[in-house]
XYZ file of C-alpha atoms in Angstrom:
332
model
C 4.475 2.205 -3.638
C 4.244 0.983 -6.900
C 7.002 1.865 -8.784
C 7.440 2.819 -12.794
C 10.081 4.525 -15.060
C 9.554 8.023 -13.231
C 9.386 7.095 -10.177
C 12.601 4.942 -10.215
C 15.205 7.250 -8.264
C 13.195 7.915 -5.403
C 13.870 4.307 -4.404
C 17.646 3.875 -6.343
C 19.607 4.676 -3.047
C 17.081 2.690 -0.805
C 18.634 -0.453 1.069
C 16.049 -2.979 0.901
C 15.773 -5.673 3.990
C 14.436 -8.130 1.306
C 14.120 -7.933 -2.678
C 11.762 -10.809 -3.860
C 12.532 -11.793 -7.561
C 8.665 -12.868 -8.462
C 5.315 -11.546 -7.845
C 3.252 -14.564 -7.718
C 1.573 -16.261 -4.309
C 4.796 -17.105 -3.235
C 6.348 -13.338 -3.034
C 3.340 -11.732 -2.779
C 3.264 -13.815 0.522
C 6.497 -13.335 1.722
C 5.914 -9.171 1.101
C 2.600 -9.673 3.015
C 4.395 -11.529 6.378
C 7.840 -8.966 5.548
C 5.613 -5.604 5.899
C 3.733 -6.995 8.783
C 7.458 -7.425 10.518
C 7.625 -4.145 9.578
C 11.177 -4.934 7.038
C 11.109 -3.086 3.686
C 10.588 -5.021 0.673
C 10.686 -4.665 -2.814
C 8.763 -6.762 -5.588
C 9.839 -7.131 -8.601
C 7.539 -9.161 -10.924
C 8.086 -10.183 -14.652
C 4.398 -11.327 -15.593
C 3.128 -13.847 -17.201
C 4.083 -16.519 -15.041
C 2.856 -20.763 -14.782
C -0.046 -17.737 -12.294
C -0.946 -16.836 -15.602
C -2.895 -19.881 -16.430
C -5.014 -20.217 -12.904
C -7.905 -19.264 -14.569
C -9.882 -21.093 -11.531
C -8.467 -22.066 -7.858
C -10.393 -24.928 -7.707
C -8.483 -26.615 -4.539
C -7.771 -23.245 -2.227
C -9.836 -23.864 1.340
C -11.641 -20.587 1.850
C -11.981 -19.570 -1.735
C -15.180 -20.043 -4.071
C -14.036 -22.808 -6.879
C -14.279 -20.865 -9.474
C -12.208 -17.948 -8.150
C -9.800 -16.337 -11.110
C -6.206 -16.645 -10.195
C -5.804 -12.764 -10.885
C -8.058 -12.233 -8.329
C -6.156 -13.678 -5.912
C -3.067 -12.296 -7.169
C -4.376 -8.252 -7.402
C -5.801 -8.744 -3.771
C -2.335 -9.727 -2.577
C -0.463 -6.974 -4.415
C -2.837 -4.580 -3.024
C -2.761 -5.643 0.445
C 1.069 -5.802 -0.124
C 1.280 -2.000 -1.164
C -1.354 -0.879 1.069
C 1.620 -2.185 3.966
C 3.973 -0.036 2.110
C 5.865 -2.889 -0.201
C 7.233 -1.560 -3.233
C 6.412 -3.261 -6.644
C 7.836 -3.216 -9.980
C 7.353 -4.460 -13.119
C 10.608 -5.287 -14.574
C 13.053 -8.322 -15.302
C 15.836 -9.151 -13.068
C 18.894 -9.517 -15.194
C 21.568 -10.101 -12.686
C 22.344 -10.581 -8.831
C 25.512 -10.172 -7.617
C 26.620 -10.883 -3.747
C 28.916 -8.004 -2.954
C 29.269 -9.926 0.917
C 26.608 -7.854 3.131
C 23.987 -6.465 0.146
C 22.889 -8.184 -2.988
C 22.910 -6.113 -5.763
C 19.848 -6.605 -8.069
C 19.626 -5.412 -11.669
C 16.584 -4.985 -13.107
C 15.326 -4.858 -17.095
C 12.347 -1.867 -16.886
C 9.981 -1.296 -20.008
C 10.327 -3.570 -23.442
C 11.123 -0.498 -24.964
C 13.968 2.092 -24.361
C 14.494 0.288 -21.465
C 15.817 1.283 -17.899
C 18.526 -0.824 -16.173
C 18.352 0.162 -11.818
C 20.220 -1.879 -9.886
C 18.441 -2.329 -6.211
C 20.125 -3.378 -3.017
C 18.612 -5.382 -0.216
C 20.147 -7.971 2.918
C 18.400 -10.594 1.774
C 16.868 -12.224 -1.293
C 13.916 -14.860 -1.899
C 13.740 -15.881 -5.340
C 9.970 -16.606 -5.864
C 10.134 -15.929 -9.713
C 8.886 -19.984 -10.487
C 8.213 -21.151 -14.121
C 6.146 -20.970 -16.990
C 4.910 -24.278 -18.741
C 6.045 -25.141 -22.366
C 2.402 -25.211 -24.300
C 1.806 -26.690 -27.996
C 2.998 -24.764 -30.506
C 0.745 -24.037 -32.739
C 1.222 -21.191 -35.890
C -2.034 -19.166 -34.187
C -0.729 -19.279 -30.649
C -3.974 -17.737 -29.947
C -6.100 -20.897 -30.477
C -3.858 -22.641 -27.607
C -4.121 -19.446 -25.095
C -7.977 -19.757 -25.499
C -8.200 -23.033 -24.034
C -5.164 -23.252 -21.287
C -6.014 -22.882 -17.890
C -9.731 -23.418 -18.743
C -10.373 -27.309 -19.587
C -6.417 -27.741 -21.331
C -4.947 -27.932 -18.215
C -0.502 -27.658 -17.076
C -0.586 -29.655 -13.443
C -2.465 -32.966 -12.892
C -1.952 -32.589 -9.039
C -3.967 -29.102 -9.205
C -6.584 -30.522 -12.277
C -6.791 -34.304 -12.281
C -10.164 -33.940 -10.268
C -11.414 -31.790 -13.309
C -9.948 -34.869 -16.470
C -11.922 -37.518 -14.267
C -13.632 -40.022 -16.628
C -13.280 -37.501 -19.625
C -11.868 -38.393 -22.833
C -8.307 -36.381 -22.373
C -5.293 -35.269 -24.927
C -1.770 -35.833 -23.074
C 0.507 -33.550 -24.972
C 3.619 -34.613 -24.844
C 7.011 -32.970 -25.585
C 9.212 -35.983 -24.956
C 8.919 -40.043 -24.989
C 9.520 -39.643 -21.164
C 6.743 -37.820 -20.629
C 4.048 -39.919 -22.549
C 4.839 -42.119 -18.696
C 2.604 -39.156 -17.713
C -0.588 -41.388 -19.283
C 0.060 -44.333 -16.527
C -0.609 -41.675 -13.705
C -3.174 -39.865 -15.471
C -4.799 -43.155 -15.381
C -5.838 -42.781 -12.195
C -7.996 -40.181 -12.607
C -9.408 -41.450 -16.462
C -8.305 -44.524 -18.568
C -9.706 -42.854 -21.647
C -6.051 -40.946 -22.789
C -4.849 -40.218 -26.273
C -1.053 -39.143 -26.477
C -0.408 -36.826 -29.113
C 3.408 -35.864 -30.272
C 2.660 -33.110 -32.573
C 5.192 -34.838 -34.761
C 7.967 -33.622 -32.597
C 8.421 -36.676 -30.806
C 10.535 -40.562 -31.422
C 8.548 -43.015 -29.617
C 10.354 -46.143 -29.490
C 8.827 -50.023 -30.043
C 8.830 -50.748 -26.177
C 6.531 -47.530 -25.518
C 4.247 -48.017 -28.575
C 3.533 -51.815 -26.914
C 2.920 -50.229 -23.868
C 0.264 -47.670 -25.536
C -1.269 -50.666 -26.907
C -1.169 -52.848 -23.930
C -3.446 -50.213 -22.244
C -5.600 -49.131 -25.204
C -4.323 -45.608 -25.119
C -4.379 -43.939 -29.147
C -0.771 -42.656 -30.149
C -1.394 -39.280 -32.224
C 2.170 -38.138 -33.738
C 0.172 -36.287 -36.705
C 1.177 -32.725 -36.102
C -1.590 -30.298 -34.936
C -3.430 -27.132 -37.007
C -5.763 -26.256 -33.997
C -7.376 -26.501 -31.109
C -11.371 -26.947 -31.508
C -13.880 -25.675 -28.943
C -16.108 -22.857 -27.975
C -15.829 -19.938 -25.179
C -12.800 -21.443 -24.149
C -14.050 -24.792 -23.902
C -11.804 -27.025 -25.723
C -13.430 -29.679 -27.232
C -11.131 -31.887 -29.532
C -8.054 -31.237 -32.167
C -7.561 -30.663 -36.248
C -4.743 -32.471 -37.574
C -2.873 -30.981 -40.094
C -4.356 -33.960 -42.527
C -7.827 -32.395 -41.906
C -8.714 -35.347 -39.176
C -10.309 -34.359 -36.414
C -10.016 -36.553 -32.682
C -12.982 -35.554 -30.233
C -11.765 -34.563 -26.643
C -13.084 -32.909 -23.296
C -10.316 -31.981 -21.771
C -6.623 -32.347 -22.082
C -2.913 -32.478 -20.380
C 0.052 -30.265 -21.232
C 3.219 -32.408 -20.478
C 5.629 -30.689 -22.472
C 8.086 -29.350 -19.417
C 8.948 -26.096 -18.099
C 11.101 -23.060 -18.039
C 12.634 -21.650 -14.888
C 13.195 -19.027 -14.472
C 16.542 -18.635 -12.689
C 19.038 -17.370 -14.533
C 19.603 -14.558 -12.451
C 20.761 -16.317 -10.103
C 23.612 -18.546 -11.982
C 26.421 -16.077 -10.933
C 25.853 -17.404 -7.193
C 27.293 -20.823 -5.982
C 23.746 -22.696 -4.698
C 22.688 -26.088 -4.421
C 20.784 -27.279 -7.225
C 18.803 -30.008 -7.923
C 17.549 -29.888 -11.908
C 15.997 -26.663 -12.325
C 15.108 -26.127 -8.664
C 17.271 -25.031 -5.958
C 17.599 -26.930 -2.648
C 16.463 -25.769 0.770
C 15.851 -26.115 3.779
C 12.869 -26.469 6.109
C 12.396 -22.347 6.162
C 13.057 -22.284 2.517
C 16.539 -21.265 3.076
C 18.888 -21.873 -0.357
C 22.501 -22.936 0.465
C 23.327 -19.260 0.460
C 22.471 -17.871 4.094
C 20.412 -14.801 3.018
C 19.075 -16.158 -0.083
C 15.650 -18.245 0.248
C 13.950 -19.945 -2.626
C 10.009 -20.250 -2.195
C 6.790 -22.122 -4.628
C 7.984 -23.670 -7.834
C 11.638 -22.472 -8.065
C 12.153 -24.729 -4.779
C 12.663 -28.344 -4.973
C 9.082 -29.996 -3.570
C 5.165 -30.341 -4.970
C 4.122 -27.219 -7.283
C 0.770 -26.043 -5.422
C -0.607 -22.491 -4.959
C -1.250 -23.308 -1.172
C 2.425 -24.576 -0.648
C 4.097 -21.777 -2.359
C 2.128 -19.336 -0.100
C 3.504 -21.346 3.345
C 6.605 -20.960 1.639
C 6.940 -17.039 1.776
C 5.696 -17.322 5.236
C 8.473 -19.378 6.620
C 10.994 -17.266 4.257
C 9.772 -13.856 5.296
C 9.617 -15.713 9.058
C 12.841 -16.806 8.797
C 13.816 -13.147 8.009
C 13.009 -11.455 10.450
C 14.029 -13.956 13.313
C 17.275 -13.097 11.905
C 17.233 -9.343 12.023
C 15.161 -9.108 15.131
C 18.179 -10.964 17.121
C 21.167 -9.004 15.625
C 19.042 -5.706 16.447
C 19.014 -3.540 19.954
C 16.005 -4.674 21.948
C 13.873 -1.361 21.848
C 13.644 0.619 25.685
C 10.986 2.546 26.657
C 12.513 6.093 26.480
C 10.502 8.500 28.341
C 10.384 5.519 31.321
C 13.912 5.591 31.797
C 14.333 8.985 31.835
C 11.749 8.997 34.484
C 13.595 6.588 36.664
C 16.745 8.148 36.604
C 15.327 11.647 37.356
């Protein structure tokens, strides 16, 4: 059921087999596979995730090119409740391992907020990141163009830059390395800084070396039309033409929930194993909070084998199920 507010203590006493911290492909996966074992589940989903920006899956086999991330989200949260998942929109503050249950606390409502703590066996943290996007004093003007043709992952998007002149907005020198892959897909590049940037003598040669415009006047706006970016305004009044364009400015994870636990790390992500498996036995990490490639189709294999993984587990240490009314049969 989908839970709110009201509806809060008819699940406050529940034990959960599995809480998943993130409603995105990932979780909405691994409560998909979970139900289907028939475990409980609960899904507890933030919004406004790096799913935010899929405006198009443009690389899913089976889907139309042009189909909306949100579509593909609401059909998994309904298919997830129609299996009898619960879902909630909240934060997860805190988890704490109290040895056999995880105990989950959860942020519900911006306003006169609720704090519930939920218990489950098992955890998957599937609650990703968000990208770090241009700021800009109308924040507005940047949320009209990302995800359409101003694009957060070159893996998913390249396809969609090639041969088009392309911004590559960076947030640090290290990234502006991002223009020597980007390459591959088109050689016509302009790095801009928005002034926030120190690019160093051996990275301005390189620019030059491959012809590729440095930018470090700070940005007013994005220019374009029905979310079809189509260049920048400088804050000088100079305009720079463009058809698409790069985010490279990092990303947040979200994963502070989880820094009262001893786990593996590696950067942001946390290590795993080959079913997603953290270095915590009954916590699994699946899509972009795991160490590996950040792809819609990966982070849905990766609730699979997490929710699979689950319920191997459980199955074993449970009573192999007789038929009743046979035995009594026999022995009568």
């Amino acid at each position: 059921m989908k839970l709110a507010k009201k509806t809060l203590n008819e699940r406050s006493s529940h034990l959960y087999d599995v809480i998943i911290v993130g409603g995105g492909v990932g979780g909405l996966s691994a409560a998909v596979y979970l139900q289907r074992y028939r475990l409980s589940c609960l899904i507890v989903e933030k919004g406004r995730g790096r799913s935010f920006w899929m405006q198009d899956l443009r690389n899913y086999l089976g889907l139309p090119p042009d189909t909306p991330g949100r579509e593909l989200l609401q059909q998994g949260q309904d298919y997830a409740l129609s299996l009898g998942a619960d879902y909630l929109r909240g934060y997860v503050e805190e988890v704490q391992d109290e040895g056999e249950t995880f105990a989950v606390k959860v942020k519900v409502g911006k306003q006169d907020s609720l704090y519930p703590v939920f218990r489950s066996k098992y955890l998957i943290a599937a609650s990703g990141i968000i990208d770090n996007l241009p700021q800009l004093e109308e924040m507005q003007n940047v949320y009209e163009y990302a995800g359409y043709n101003l694009h957060v992952c070159m893996i998913c998007d390249g396809y969609e830059m090639s041969d088009k002149l392309c911004g590559l907005f960076v947030g640090s020198e290290a990234a502006i390395n991002t223009a020597f892959v980007l390459n591959w897909f088109t050689p016509y590049i302009t790095v801009f800084t928005h002034g926030k940037v120190e690019v160093g003598a051996e990275m301005r040669q390189k620019l030059r070396d491959y012809g590729y415009p440095l930018v470090e006047t700070p940005i007013r706006r994005f220019l374009g039309h029905k979310h079809e970016m189509s260049g920048v305004e400088l804050v000088d009044g100079s305009t720079v033409k463009l058809e698409t364009g790069l985010v490279a400015m990092g990303s947040h994870y979200y994963n502070e929930y989880l820094k009262a636990i001893d786990l593996q790390w590696k950067g942001g992500n946390l290590v795993t194993d080959s079913m997603c498996r953290t270095s915590h036995p009954r916590i699994f990490a699946v899509g972009d909070l795991k160490e590996g490639v950040n792809q819609v189709s990966i982070a849905v294999a990766d609730g699979t084998l997490a929710a699979t993984a689950i319920w191997k587990e459980i199955r074993r240490a449970s009573a192999p199920r007789r038929w009743e009314q046979n035995l009594i049969g026999a022995v009568s």
